[in-house]
Coordinates of N, CA and C in Angstrom, one line a residue:
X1 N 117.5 98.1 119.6 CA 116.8 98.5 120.8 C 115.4 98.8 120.4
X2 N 114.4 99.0 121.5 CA 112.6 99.1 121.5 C 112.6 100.7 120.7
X3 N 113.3 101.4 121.1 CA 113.4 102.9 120.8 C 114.2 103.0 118.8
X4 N 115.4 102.6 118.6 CA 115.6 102.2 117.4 C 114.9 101.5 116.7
X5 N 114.3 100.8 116.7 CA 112.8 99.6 115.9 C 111.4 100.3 115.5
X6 N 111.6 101.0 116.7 CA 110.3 102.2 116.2 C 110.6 103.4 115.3
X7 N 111.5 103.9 115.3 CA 112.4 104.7 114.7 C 112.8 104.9 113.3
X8 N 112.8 103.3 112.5 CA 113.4 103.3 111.7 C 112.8 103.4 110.3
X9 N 113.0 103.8 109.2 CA 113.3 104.2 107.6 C 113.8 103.3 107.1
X10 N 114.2 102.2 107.2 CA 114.9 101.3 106.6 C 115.0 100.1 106.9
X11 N 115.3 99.1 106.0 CA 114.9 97.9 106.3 C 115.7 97.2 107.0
X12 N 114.7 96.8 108.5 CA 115.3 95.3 109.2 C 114.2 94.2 109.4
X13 N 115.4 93.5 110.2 CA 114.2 92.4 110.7 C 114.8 91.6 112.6
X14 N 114.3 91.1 113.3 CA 114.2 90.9 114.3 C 113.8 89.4 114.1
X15 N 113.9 88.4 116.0 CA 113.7 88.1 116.1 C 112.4 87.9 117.5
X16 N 111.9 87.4 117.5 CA 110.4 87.9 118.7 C 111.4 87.9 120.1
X17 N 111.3 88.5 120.8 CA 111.5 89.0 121.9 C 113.7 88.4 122.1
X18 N 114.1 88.9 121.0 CA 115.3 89.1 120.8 C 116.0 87.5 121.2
X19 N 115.4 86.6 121.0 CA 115.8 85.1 121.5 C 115.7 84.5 120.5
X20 N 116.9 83.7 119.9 CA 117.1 82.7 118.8 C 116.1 82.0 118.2
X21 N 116.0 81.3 119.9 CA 115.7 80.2 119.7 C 114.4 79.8 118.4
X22 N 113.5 81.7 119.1 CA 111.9 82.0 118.3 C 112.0 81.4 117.0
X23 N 113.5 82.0 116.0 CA 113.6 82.1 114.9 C 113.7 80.8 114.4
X24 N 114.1 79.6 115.1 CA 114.1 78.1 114.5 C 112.4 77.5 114.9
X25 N 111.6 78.1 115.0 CA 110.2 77.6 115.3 C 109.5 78.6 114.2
X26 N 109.5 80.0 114.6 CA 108.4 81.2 113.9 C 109.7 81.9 112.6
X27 N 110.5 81.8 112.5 CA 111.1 82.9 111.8 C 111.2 84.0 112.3
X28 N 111.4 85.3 111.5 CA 111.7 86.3 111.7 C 111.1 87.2 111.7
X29 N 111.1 88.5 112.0 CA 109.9 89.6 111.8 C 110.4 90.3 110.7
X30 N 110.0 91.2 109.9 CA 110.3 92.3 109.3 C 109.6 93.6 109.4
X31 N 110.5 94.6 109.1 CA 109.9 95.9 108.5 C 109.1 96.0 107.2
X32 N 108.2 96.5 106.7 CA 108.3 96.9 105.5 C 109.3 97.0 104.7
X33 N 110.1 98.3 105.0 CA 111.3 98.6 104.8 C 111.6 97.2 103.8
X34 N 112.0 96.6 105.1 CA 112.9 95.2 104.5 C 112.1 94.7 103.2
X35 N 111.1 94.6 103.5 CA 110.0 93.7 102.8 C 110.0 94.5 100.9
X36 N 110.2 95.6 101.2 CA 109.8 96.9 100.1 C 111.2 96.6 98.8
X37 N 112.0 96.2 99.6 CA 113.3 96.1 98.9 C 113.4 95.3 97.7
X38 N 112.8 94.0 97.9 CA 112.8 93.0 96.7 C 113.9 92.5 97.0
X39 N 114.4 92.2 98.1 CA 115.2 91.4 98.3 C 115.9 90.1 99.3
X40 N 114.6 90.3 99.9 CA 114.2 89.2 100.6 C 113.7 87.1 99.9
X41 N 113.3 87.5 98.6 CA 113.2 86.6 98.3 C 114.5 85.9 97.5
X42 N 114.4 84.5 97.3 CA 115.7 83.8 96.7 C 115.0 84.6 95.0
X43 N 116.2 84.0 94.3 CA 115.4 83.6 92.4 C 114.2 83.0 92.4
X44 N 113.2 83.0 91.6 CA 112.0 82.6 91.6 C 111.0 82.3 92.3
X45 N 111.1 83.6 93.5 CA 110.4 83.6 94.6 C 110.3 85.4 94.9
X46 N 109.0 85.6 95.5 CA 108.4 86.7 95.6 C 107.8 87.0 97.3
X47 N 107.6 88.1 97.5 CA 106.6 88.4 98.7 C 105.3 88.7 97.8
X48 N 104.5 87.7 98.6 CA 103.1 88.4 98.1 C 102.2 89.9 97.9
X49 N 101.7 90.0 97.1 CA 100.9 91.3 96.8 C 99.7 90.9 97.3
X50 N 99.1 92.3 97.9 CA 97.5 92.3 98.4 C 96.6 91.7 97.5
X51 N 96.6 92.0 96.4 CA 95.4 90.8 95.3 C 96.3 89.7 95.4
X52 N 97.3 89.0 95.7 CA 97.6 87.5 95.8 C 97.3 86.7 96.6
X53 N 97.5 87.8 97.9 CA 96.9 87.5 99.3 C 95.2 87.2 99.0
X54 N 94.6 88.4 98.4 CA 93.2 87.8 98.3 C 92.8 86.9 97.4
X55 N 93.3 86.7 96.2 CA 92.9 85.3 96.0 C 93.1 84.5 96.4
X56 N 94.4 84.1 97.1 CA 94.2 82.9 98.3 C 93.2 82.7 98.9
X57 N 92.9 83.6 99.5 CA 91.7 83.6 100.6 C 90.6 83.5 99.9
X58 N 90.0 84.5 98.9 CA 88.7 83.7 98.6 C 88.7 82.5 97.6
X59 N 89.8 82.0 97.4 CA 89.7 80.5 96.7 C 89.3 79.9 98.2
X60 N 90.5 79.6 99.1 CA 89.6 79.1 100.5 C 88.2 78.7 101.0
X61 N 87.5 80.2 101.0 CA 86.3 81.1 101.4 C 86.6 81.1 102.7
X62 N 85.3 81.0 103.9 CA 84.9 81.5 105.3 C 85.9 81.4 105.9
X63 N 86.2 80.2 105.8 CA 87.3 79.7 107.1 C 88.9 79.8 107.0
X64 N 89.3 80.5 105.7 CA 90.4 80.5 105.0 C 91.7 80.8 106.6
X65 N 91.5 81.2 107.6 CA 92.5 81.3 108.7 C 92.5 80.0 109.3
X66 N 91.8 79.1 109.4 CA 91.5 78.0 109.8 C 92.4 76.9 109.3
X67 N 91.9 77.1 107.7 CA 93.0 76.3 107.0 C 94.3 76.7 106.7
X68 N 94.6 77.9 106.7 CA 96.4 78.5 106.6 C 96.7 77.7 107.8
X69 N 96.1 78.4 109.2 CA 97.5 78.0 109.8 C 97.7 76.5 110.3
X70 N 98.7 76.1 111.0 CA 99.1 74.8 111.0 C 99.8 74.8 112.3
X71 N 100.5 73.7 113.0 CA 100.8 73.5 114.4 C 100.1 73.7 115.8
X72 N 99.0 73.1 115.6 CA 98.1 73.5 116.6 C 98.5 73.8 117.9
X73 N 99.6 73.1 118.5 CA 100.3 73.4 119.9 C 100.7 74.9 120.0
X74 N 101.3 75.2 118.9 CA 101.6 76.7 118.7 C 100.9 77.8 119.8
X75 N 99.4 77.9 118.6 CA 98.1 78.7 118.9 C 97.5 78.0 120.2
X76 N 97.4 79.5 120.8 CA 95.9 79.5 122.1 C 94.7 78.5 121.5
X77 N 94.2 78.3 122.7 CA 92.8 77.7 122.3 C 91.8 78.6 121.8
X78 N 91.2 78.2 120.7 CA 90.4 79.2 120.1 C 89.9 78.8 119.0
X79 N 88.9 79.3 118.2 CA 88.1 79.3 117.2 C 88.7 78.4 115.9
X80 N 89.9 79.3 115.9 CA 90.9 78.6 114.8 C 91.6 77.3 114.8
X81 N 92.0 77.0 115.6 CA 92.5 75.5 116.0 C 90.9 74.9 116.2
X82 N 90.1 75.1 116.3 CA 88.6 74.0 116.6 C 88.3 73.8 116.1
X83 N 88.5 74.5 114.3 CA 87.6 74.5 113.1 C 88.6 73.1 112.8
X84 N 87.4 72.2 112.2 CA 87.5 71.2 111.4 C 88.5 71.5 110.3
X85 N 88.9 72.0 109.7 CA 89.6 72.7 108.6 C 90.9 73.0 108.7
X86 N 91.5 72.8 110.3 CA 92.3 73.6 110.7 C 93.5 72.7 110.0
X87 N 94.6 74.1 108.8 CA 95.6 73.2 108.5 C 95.5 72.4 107.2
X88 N 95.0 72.2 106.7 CA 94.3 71.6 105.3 C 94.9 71.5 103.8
X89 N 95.3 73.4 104.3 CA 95.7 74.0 103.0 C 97.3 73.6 102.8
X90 N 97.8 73.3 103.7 CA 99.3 73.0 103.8 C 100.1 73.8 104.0
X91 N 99.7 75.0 104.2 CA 100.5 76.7 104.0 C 100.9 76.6 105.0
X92 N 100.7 76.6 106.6 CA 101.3 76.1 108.4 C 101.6 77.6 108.3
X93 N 100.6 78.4 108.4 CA 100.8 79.6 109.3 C 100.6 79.5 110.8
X94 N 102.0 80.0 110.9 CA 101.9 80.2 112.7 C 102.0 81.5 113.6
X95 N 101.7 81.5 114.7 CA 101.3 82.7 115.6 C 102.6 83.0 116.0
X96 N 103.4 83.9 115.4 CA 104.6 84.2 115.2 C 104.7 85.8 116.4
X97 N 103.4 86.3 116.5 CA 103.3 87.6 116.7 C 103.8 88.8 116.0
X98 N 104.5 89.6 116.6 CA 104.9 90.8 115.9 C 105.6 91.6 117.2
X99 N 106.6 92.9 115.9 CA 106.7 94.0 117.0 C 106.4 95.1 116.7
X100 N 106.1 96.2 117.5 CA 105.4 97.0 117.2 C 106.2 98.5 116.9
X101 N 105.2 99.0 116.0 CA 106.0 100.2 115.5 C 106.1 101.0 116.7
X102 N 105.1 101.2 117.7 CA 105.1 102.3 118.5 C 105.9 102.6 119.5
X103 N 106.5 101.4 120.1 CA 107.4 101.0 121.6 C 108.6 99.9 120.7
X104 N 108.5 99.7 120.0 CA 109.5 98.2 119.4 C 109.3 97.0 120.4
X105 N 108.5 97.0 121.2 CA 107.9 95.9 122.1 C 107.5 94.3 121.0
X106 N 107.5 93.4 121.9 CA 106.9 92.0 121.0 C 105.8 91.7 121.9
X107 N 105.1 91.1 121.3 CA 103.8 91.1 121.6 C 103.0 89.9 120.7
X108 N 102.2 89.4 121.3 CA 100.7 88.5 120.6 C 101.5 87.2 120.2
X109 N 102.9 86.5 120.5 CA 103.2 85.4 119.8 C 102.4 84.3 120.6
X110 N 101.6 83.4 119.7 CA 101.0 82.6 120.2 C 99.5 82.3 119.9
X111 N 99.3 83.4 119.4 CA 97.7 84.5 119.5 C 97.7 85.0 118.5
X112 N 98.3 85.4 117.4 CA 98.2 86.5 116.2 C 99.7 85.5 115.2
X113 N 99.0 85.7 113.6 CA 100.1 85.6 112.7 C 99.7 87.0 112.2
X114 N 100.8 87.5 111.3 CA 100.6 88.6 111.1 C 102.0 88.8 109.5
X115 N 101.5 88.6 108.5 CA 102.1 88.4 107.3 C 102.1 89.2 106.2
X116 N 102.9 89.9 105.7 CA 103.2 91.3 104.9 C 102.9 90.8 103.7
X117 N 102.5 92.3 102.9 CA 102.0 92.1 101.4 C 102.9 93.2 100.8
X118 N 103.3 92.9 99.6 CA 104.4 93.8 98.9 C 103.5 95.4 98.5
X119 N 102.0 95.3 99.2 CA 101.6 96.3 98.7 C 101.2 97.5 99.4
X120 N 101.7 99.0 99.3 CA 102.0 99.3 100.0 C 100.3 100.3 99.8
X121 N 99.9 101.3 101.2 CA 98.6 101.8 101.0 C 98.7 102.9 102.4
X122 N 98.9 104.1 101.1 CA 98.6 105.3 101.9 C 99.9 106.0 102.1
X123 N 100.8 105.6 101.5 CA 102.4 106.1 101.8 C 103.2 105.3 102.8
X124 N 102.4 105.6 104.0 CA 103.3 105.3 105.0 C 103.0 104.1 105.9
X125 N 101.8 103.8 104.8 CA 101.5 102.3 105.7 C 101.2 101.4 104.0
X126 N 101.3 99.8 104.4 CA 101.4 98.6 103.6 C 100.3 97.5 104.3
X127 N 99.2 96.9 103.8 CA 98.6 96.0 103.5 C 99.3 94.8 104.2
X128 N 98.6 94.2 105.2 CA 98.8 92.5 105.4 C 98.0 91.9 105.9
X129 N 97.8 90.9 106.4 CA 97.1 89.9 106.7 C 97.3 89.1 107.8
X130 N 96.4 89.1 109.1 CA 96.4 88.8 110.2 C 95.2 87.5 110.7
X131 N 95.8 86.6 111.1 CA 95.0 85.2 111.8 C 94.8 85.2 113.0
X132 N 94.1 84.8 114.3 CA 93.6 85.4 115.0 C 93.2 84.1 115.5
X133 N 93.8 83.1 116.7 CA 93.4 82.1 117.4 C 92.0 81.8 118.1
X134 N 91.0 83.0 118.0 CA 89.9 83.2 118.3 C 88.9 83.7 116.8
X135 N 89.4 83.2 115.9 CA 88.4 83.5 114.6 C 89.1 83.0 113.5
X136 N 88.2 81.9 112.3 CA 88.7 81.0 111.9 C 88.9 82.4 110.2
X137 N 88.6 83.1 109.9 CA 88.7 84.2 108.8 C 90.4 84.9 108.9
X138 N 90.4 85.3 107.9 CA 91.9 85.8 107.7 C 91.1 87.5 107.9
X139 N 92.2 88.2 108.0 CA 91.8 89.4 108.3 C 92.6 90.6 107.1
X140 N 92.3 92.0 106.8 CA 93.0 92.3 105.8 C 93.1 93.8 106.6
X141 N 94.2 94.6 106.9 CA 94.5 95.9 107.2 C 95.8 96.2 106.7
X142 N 95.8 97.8 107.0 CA 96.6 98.7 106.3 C 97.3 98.7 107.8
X143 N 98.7 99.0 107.8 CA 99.1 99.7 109.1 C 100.8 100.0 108.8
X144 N 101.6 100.5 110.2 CA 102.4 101.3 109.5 C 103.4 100.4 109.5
X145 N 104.4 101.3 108.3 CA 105.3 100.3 107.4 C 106.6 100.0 108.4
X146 N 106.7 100.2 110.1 CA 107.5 100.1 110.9 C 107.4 98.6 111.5
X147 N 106.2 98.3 111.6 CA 105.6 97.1 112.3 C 106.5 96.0 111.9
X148 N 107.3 94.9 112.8 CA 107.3 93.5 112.4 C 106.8 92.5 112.4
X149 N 106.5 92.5 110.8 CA 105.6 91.0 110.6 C 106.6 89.9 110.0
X150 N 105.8 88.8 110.0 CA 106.6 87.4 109.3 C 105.6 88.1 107.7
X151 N 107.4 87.1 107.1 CA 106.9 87.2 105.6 C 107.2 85.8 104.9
X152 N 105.9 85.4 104.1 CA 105.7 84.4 103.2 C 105.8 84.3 102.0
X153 N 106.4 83.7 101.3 CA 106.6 83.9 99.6 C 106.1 83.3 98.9
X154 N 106.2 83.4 97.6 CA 105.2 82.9 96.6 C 106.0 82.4 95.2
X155 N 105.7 81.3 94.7 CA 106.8 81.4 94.0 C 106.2 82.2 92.6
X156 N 107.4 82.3 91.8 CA 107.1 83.4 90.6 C 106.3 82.3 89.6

């Protein structure tokens, strides 16, 4: 439930607005929680750390949101699907959205990817990385470790 998701200390994960079907197109959401565990990834596979995340990005440079994500029908019309670039990198980040710590509501699929980093900042909040259908740049914030984001791995 919206009230248990906001609630919780421990790790889950969801699907965007509780429908299957999301999860065979965007995947899944997580908690930190989940993410914090180290057990999300198979053998020789990791969640990214906040300096893994940034060197991706500034190997990229400017437009590094541009070139992550991929499936242009996905994403709104916007900055990021119009850049020449869009997609390049091969990575196919998609506008998965998220749910929110504060209501356990879903929100922004379509419009926002929004991808966890194993690093966590400030106790009670963790580092990730947000793309944004109206701006071709990756974005970098702290927020709280309740939130469900999609998570991307890396291999070891």
């Amino acid at each position: 439930s919206n009230s248990a998701w906001s609630n919780l200390s421990t790790g889950a994960y969801c699907v965007y607005d509780d429908n299957e079907n999301n999860a065979d197109t965007y995947g899944y959401l997580y908690n930190w929680f989940a993410v914090g565990t180290g057990n999300l990834a198979p053998e020789g596979w990791h969640v990214p750390t906040d300096e893994e995340w940034t060197t991706l990005t500034n190997y990229l440079g400017g437009d590094a949101g541009s070139q992550l994500a991929g499936n242009a029908d996905l994403w709104d019309d916007g900055d990021l699907k119009d850049n020449a670039n869009f997609g390049t990198s091969g990575f196919n980040a998609l506008p998965g959205g998220y749910r929110s710590t504060t209501n356990g509501n879903y929100d922004y699929m379509g419009y926002y990817g929004y991808f966890w980093s194993l690093t966590e900042y400030y106790g009670s909040l963790a580092w990730y990385r947000e793309l944004s259908y109206d701006n071709s740049d990756v974005y970098r914030y702290g927020t709280n470790k309740r939130n469900g984001f999609t998570v991307r791995l890396v291999r070891d």
